[in-house]
mmCIF file of C-alpha atoms in Angstrom:
data_model
loop_
_atom_site.group_PDB
_atom_site.id
_atom_site.type_symbol
_atom_site.label_atom_id
_atom_site.label_comp_id
_atom_site.label_asym_id
_atom_site.label_seq_id
_atom_site.Cartn_x
_atom_site.Cartn_y
_atom_site.Cartn_z
ATOM 1 C CA MET I 154 0.000 0.000 0.000
ATOM 2 C CA ASP I 155 1.923 2.992 -1.273
ATOM 3 C CA ARG I 156 -0.250 5.484 -3.095
ATOM 4 C CA GLU I 157 1.434 8.550 -4.514
ATOM 5 C CA VAL I 158 0.895 11.595 -2.302
ATOM 6 C CA PRO I 159 1.290 15.043 -3.884
ATOM 7 C CA HIS I 160 3.942 17.136 -2.157
ATOM 8 C CA SER I 161 1.367 19.812 -1.345
ATOM 9 C CA THR I 162 -1.001 17.360 0.360
ATOM 10 C CA ARG I 163 -1.537 17.853 4.076
ATOM 11 C CA VAL I 164 -0.689 14.629 5.887
ATOM 12 C CA ILE I 165 -2.292 13.316 9.063
ATOM 13 C CA ALA I 166 -0.557 10.401 10.782
ATOM 14 C CA CYS I 167 -2.908 7.845 12.298
ATOM 15 C CA ASP I 168 -2.278 4.846 14.517
ATOM 16 C CA LEU I 169 -3.891 1.522 13.641
ATOM 17 C CA ASP I 170 -4.550 -0.644 16.692
ATOM 18 C CA ASP I 171 -7.440 0.655 18.808
ATOM 19 C CA VAL I 172 -7.749 3.741 16.628
ATOM 20 C CA LEU I 173 -8.923 2.031 13.443
ATOM 21 C CA CYS I 174 -9.311 -1.573 14.632
ATOM 22 C CA GLN I 175 -10.516 -2.980 17.957
ATOM 23 C CA THR I 176 -7.335 -4.866 18.760
ATOM 24 C CA ASN I 177 -7.335 -5.010 22.551
ATOM 25 C CA LEU I 178 -10.952 -6.171 22.697
ATOM 26 C CA ALA I 179 -10.104 -9.014 20.325
ATOM 27 C CA VAL I 180 -6.956 -9.797 22.326
ATOM 28 C CA ALA I 181 -8.966 -10.067 25.556
ATOM 29 C CA GLN I 182 -11.555 -12.342 23.940
ATOM 30 C CA TRP I 183 -8.818 -14.508 22.416
ATOM 31 C CA HIS I 184 -6.943 -14.742 25.735
ATOM 32 C CA ASN I 185 -10.101 -15.781 27.578
ATOM 33 C CA ALA I 186 -10.853 -18.526 25.064
ATOM 34 C CA ARG I 187 -7.247 -19.728 24.941
ATOM 35 C CA TYR I 188 -6.300 -19.516 28.622
ATOM 36 C CA GLY I 189 -9.633 -19.680 30.446
ATOM 37 C CA THR I 190 -9.343 -16.194 31.933
ATOM 38 C CA GLN I 191 -11.976 -13.515 32.423
ATOM 39 C CA MET I 192 -9.986 -10.584 31.089
ATOM 40 C CA THR I 193 -11.907 -7.402 30.320
ATOM 41 C CA LEU I 194 -10.957 -4.311 28.366
ATOM 42 C CA ASP I 195 -11.125 -2.263 31.566
ATOM 43 C CA GLU I 196 -8.202 -4.308 32.942
ATOM 44 C CA PHE I 197 -5.817 -2.949 30.319
ATOM 45 C CA TYR I 198 -4.437 -0.424 32.782
ATOM 46 C CA TYR I 199 -1.210 0.081 30.857
ATOM 47 C CA TYR I 200 -0.022 0.099 27.255
ATOM 48 C CA HIS I 201 2.491 -2.683 28.060
ATOM 49 C CA TYR I 202 0.416 -5.829 28.512
ATOM 50 C CA TRP I 203 2.569 -7.492 31.195
ATOM 51 C CA LYS I 204 1.641 -4.717 33.620
ATOM 52 C CA ASN I 205 -1.986 -5.845 33.407
ATOM 53 C CA PRO I 206 -3.770 -8.819 35.024
ATOM 54 C CA HIS I 207 -3.563 -12.303 33.451
ATOM 55 C CA TRP I 208 -0.530 -11.719 31.202
ATOM 56 C CA GLY I 209 2.453 -12.877 33.249
ATOM 57 C CA THR I 210 6.046 -11.778 32.721
ATOM 58 C CA PRO I 211 7.272 -9.758 29.722
ATOM 59 C CA ASP I 212 8.626 -12.941 28.090
ATOM 60 C CA GLU I 213 5.348 -14.777 28.649
ATOM 61 C CA THR I 214 3.476 -11.769 27.310
ATOM 62 C CA LEU I 215 5.524 -11.556 24.113
ATOM 63 C CA ALA I 216 4.983 -15.274 23.503
ATOM 64 C CA LYS I 217 1.224 -14.797 23.872
ATOM 65 C CA VAL I 218 1.232 -11.794 21.538
ATOM 66 C CA HIS I 219 3.045 -13.813 18.865
ATOM 67 C CA GLU I 220 0.474 -16.575 19.352
ATOM 68 C CA PHE I 221 -2.344 -14.075 18.891
ATOM 69 C CA TYR I 222 -0.762 -12.776 15.675
ATOM 70 C CA GLU I 223 -0.876 -16.318 14.299
ATOM 71 C CA SER I 224 -4.549 -16.778 15.181
ATOM 72 C CA LYS I 225 -7.592 -16.185 13.006
ATOM 73 C CA ASP I 226 -8.717 -13.600 15.551
ATOM 74 C CA PHE I 227 -5.915 -11.300 14.362
ATOM 75 C CA GLN I 228 -7.207 -11.587 10.808
ATOM 76 C CA GLU I 229 -10.789 -10.840 11.862
ATOM 77 C CA LEU I 230 -10.369 -7.616 13.846
ATOM 78 C CA GLN I 231 -13.383 -5.331 13.759
ATOM 79 C CA PRO I 232 -13.155 -1.612 12.917
ATOM 80 C CA VAL I 233 -13.514 0.999 15.631
ATOM 81 C CA ASP I 234 -16.953 2.620 15.573
ATOM 82 C CA GLY I 235 -17.002 5.675 13.331
ATOM 83 C CA ALA I 236 -13.473 5.157 12.001
ATOM 84 C CA LYS I 237 -14.430 4.723 8.354
ATOM 85 C CA GLU I 238 -16.687 7.765 8.417
ATOM 86 C CA GLY I 239 -13.921 9.698 10.168
ATOM 87 C CA LEU I 240 -11.340 8.878 7.494
ATOM 88 C CA GLU I 241 -13.839 9.703 4.759
ATOM 89 C CA THR I 242 -14.411 13.107 6.338
ATOM 90 C CA LEU I 243 -10.669 13.772 6.599
ATOM 91 C CA ARG I 244 -10.265 12.834 2.937
ATOM 92 C CA ASP I 245 -13.077 15.191 1.971
ATOM 93 C CA MET I 246 -11.350 17.932 3.985
ATOM 94 C CA GLY I 247 -8.272 17.494 1.808
ATOM 95 C CA PHE I 248 -6.074 15.467 4.158
ATOM 96 C CA SER I 249 -3.983 12.437 3.269
ATOM 97 C CA VAL I 250 -4.001 9.781 6.003
ATOM 98 C CA GLN I 251 -0.853 7.717 6.549
ATOM 99 C CA ILE I 252 -0.748 4.937 9.122
ATOM 100 C CA VAL I 253 2.084 4.958 11.666
ATOM 101 C CA THR I 254 1.930 1.692 13.615
ATOM 102 C CA ALA I 255 4.072 -0.060 16.225
ATOM 103 C CA ARG I 256 3.545 -3.306 14.317
ATOM 104 C CA ALA I 257 6.545 -4.850 12.603
ATOM 105 C CA GLY I 258 6.973 -4.982 8.849
ATOM 106 C CA GLY I 259 6.594 -8.753 9.049
ATOM 107 C CA HIS I 260 2.851 -8.187 9.411
ATOM 108 C CA GLN I 261 2.628 -5.968 6.345
ATOM 109 C CA VAL I 262 0.640 -8.343 4.133
ATOM 110 C CA GLU I 263 -2.175 -9.072 6.580
ATOM 111 C CA THR I 264 -2.207 -5.503 7.899
ATOM 112 C CA GLU I 265 -2.635 -3.899 4.501
ATOM 113 C CA ALA I 266 -5.129 -6.533 3.353
ATOM 114 C CA TRP I 267 -7.221 -5.678 6.414
ATOM 115 C CA LEU I 268 -7.000 -1.952 5.651
ATOM 116 C CA GLU I 269 -8.045 -2.469 2.038
ATOM 117 C CA LYS I 270 -11.012 -4.543 3.178
ATOM 118 C CA HIS I 271 -12.318 -2.114 5.787
ATOM 119 C CA PHE I 272 -10.958 1.258 4.599
ATOM 120 C CA PRO I 273 -10.652 0.966 0.815
ATOM 121 C CA GLY I 274 -8.933 3.960 -0.764
ATOM 122 C CA LEU I 275 -8.738 5.876 2.522
ATOM 123 C CA VAL I 276 -5.126 5.169 3.528
ATOM 124 C CA ASN I 277 -2.206 6.320 1.397
ATOM 125 C CA LYS I 278 0.708 4.599 3.098
ATOM 126 C CA VAL I 279 1.625 2.469 6.128
ATOM 127 C CA HIS I 280 4.781 2.967 8.216
ATOM 128 C CA TYR I 281 5.927 0.197 10.599
ATOM 129 C CA THR I 282 8.119 1.097 13.595
ATOM 130 C CA GLY I 283 8.563 -2.492 14.836
ATOM 131 C CA GLU I 284 8.511 -1.347 18.444
ATOM 132 C CA PHE I 285 8.191 -4.787 20.020
ATOM 133 C CA VAL I 286 10.785 -6.396 17.763
ATOM 134 C CA ARG I 287 13.314 -4.221 19.578
ATOM 135 C CA MET I 288 11.948 -5.358 22.931
ATOM 136 C CA GLN I 289 12.229 -9.020 22.060
ATOM 137 C CA ASP I 290 15.973 -9.026 21.434
ATOM 138 C CA ASP I 291 18.271 -6.253 22.612
ATOM 139 C CA THR I 292 21.267 -8.048 21.087
ATOM 140 C CA VAL I 293 20.253 -7.307 17.515
ATOM 141 C CA ASN I 294 21.214 -4.015 15.990
ATOM 142 C CA VAL I 295 17.786 -2.646 15.167
ATOM 143 C CA GLU I 296 17.526 1.053 14.483
ATOM 144 C CA LYS I 297 15.066 2.710 16.826
ATOM 145 C CA ILE I 298 12.236 4.311 14.917
ATOM 146 C CA THR I 299 9.887 6.501 16.909
ATOM 147 C CA LYS I 300 6.496 7.676 15.771
ATOM 148 C CA ALA I 301 7.714 11.250 16.174
ATOM 149 C CA SER I 302 10.572 10.628 13.733
ATOM 150 C CA VAL I 303 8.177 9.091 11.212
ATOM 151 C CA CYS I 304 5.851 12.081 11.561
ATOM 152 C CA HIS I 305 8.785 14.395 10.866
ATOM 153 C CA SER I 306 9.838 12.378 7.815
ATOM 154 C CA ILE I 307 6.376 12.544 6.230
ATOM 155 C CA SER I 308 5.718 16.152 7.350
ATOM 156 C CA ALA I 309 2.627 15.086 9.274
ATOM 157 C CA LEU I 310 0.605 17.975 10.658
ATOM 158 C CA LEU I 311 -0.509 15.861 13.614
ATOM 159 C CA ILE I 312 -0.872 12.292 14.834
ATOM 160 C CA ILE I 313 -3.944 10.456 16.132
ATOM 161 C CA ASP I 314 -2.898 7.734 18.600
ATOM 162 C CA ASP I 315 -4.436 5.858 21.529
ATOM 163 C CA CYS I 316 -1.147 5.507 23.434
ATOM 164 C CA ALA I 317 -0.104 8.317 25.767
ATOM 165 C CA ASN I 318 3.527 7.168 25.496
ATOM 166 C CA HIS I 319 3.515 7.977 21.801
ATOM 167 C CA THR I 320 1.611 11.249 22.024
ATOM 168 C CA PHE I 321 3.842 12.495 24.845
ATOM 169 C CA THR I 322 6.931 11.569 22.836
ATOM 170 C CA CYS I 323 5.541 13.586 19.927
ATOM 171 C CA ALA I 324 4.801 16.477 22.294
ATOM 172 C CA SER I 325 8.428 16.489 23.469
ATOM 173 C CA ALA I 326 9.918 16.191 19.973
ATOM 174 C CA SER I 327 11.665 19.011 18.170
ATOM 175 C CA PRO I 328 9.808 20.253 16.277
ATOM 176 C CA VAL I 329 6.724 19.341 18.248
ATOM 177 C CA VAL I 330 4.177 17.062 16.576
ATOM 178 C CA PRO I 331 0.658 18.032 17.758
ATOM 179 C CA SER I 332 -1.408 15.003 18.708
ATOM 180 C CA ILE I 333 -4.868 13.724 19.454
ATOM 181 C CA LEU I 334 -4.952 11.136 22.248
ATOM 182 C CA PHE I 335 -7.702 8.857 21.011
ATOM 183 C CA GLY I 336 -10.230 6.707 22.809
ATOM 184 C CA ASP I 337 -11.940 6.318 26.165
ATOM 185 C CA TYR I 338 -9.484 3.656 27.282
ATOM 186 C CA GLN I 339 -7.973 2.782 30.658
ATOM 187 C CA TRP I 340 -4.462 2.447 29.214
ATOM 188 C CA ASN I 341 -4.302 6.024 27.988
ATOM 189 C CA GLN I 342 -5.221 7.475 31.357
ATOM 190 C CA ARG I 343 -1.550 7.005 32.331
ATOM 191 C CA LEU I 344 1.932 6.635 30.887
ATOM 192 C CA SER I 345 3.493 3.172 30.805
ATOM 193 C CA VAL I 346 6.980 3.971 32.066
ATOM 194 C CA THR I 347 9.812 1.422 31.757
ATOM 195 C CA GLU I 348 12.514 3.056 33.865
ATOM 196 C CA ASP I 349 13.576 0.373 36.328
ATOM 197 C CA ASP I 350 13.221 -3.294 37.224
ATOM 198 C CA LYS I 351 9.816 -2.999 38.883
ATOM 199 C CA ASP I 352 8.379 -1.684 35.612
ATOM 200 C CA PHE I 353 9.126 -5.080 34.064
ATOM 201 C CA LEU I 354 7.365 -7.115 36.736
ATOM 202 C CA SER I 355 4.134 -8.943 36.033
ATOM 203 C CA HIS I 356 0.955 -7.404 37.399
ATOM 204 C CA ASP I 357 0.751 -9.967 40.215
ATOM 205 C CA ALA I 358 4.376 -9.439 41.262
ATOM 206 C CA ARG I 359 3.986 -5.669 41.165
ATOM 207 C CA THR I 360 0.805 -5.860 43.256
ATOM 208 C CA LEU I 361 2.678 -7.780 45.960
ATOM 209 C CA ILE I 362 5.297 -5.033 46.112
ATOM 210 C CA GLU I 363 2.826 -2.156 46.055
ATOM 211 C CA GLY I 364 0.677 -3.793 48.724
ATOM 212 C CA GLN I 365 -2.577 -2.098 47.782
ATOM 213 C CA PRO I 366 -5.292 -2.417 45.137
ATOM 214 C CA GLY I 367 -5.530 0.235 42.470
ATOM 215 C CA TRP I 368 -1.818 1.094 42.743
ATOM 216 C CA TRP I 369 -1.736 1.958 39.029
ATOM 217 C CA GLU I 370 -3.979 4.979 39.626
ATOM 218 C CA LYS I 371 -1.038 6.886 41.096
ATOM 219 C CA ASP I 372 0.273 7.068 37.510
ATOM 220 C CA ASN I 373 -2.865 8.816 36.243
ATOM 221 C CA LEU I 374 -2.230 11.822 34.028
ATOM 222 C CA ASP I 375 -3.157 15.030 35.802
ATOM 223 C CA SER I 376 -3.039 17.108 32.639
ATOM 224 C CA LEU I 377 -1.980 17.057 28.994
ATOM 225 C CA PRO I 378 0.522 19.290 27.199
ATOM 226 C CA GLU I 379 -0.948 22.200 25.281
ATOM 227 C CA THR I 380 -0.281 20.473 21.958
ATOM 228 C CA MET I 381 -2.324 17.391 22.874
ATOM 229 C CA LYS I 382 -6.088 17.052 22.781
ATOM 230 C CA ARG I 383 -8.122 14.099 24.000
ATOM 231 C CA ALA I 384 -10.778 12.664 21.679
ATOM 232 C CA ARG I 385 -12.962 9.918 23.093
ATOM 233 C CA SER I 386 -14.413 8.975 19.706
ATOM 234 C CA TRP I 387 -13.948 9.559 15.992
ATOM 235 C CA PRO I 388 -16.566 12.344 15.905
ATOM 236 C CA ASP I 389 -14.557 14.083 18.646
ATOM 237 C CA ALA I 390 -11.313 13.692 16.678
ATOM 238 C CA VAL I 391 -12.850 15.050 13.490
ATOM 239 C CA GLN I 392 -14.349 17.961 15.413
ATOM 240 C CA HIS I 393 -10.914 18.930 16.773
ATOM 241 C CA ILE I 394 -9.411 18.824 13.291
ATOM 242 C CA SER I 395 -12.359 20.724 11.799
ATOM 243 C CA GLN I 396 -11.833 23.509 14.318
ATOM 244 C CA MET I 397 -8.189 23.724 13.293
ATOM 245 C CA GLN I 398 -9.232 23.781 9.652
ATOM 246 C CA ARG I 399 -11.612 26.668 10.238
ATOM 247 C CA ARG I 400 -8.863 28.669 11.899
ATOM 248 C CA ARG I 401 -6.721 28.090 8.796
ATOM 249 C CA GLU I 402 -3.701 27.454 10.972
ATOM 250 C CA ARG I 403 -1.178 24.685 11.236
ATOM 251 C CA PRO I 404 -3.109 22.283 13.490
ATOM 252 C CA ASP I 405 -1.158 23.097 16.632
ATOM 253 C CA PHE I 406 -4.368 23.925 18.520
ATOM 254 C CA GLY I 407 -3.656 27.631 18.113
ATOM 255 C CA LEU I 408 -0.967 27.523 20.783
ATOM 256 C CA ASN I 409 2.744 28.202 20.785
ATOM 257 C CA ASN I 410 4.736 24.955 20.660
ATOM 258 C CA SER I 411 7.890 26.294 22.280
ATOM 259 C CA LYS I 412 9.182 28.605 24.945
ATOM 260 C CA SER I 413 10.266 32.098 24.038
ATOM 261 C CA ASN I 414 13.923 31.048 24.037
ATOM 262 C CA GLY I 415 13.223 28.385 21.452
ATOM 263 C CA ASP I 416 13.395 25.413 23.820
ATOM 264 C CA VAL I 417 10.829 22.707 23.235
ATOM 265 C CA VAL I 418 8.193 22.369 25.928
ATOM 266 C CA ARG I 419 8.721 18.893 27.379
ATOM 267 C CA PRO I 420 5.810 17.498 29.412
ATOM 268 C CA ARG I 421 6.305 15.886 32.791
ATOM 269 C CA ALA I 422 7.579 12.292 32.536
ATOM 270 C CA ALA I 423 7.780 12.388 28.746
ATOM 271 C CA LEU I 424 11.548 12.064 28.915
ATOM 272 C CA HIS I 425 11.399 8.913 31.029
ATOM 273 C CA LEU I 426 9.678 6.422 28.769
ATOM 274 C CA SER I 427 12.931 4.584 27.922
ATOM 275 C CA LYS I 428 13.865 2.773 24.743
ATOM 276 C CA TYR I 429 10.514 0.966 24.634
ATOM 277 C CA ALA I 430 8.375 4.112 24.388
#
């Protein structure tokens, strides 16, 4: 999937999983059928699965994720409500949508077949950062590709993403990439920091250390940077972009992206997401 995009076209970067397709819901249903659990979407407290109930250690989690990718459930993901209509509206507004996903290029065939089935003619290109390939083996020399760097390379005006890690990284980039934090999801109510050993513990092991239920709530985001907006649905996301369009500005929410001395505004904790952010 690599449609020619005129140089003058305004590009919007858009995540795939849980922005266009209901990945985590399918993952929970698959896990319950495969492992006899009662996992719910509301138990996805963090972006990194091993921090959530039922998943186990990071190694066990990665093995399960690979197993899910090989299942028919991965091929049969359902679109997020309103996503097709949202992309159609963005197209009619003159935007070119390019997908920027943490998936690896090894899933290109099935990913782009799914997009053509559910969003025919609405996506111009797909960029794969391979985020979890880097996590699986630190011994291989894999160049780190961030979503912010991809947005810079394609001159994206903004990014729509359900992961606060990614939107905060974009907010701390230079130049700043404005972002829409998408979805009414538990996992984007907080950053998923991977700074020290306890951040790589399973949910059960971490709960023993913390000694209290609901310990993850201490990581809740108190506020968002000025260049981030939260959209709980596709109509909300389109409304934000429409407002920018009417102002005829670069979609930076009408706010200054940097301090007066030229330093980039870096939100709290955005610099502590580690190599896995």
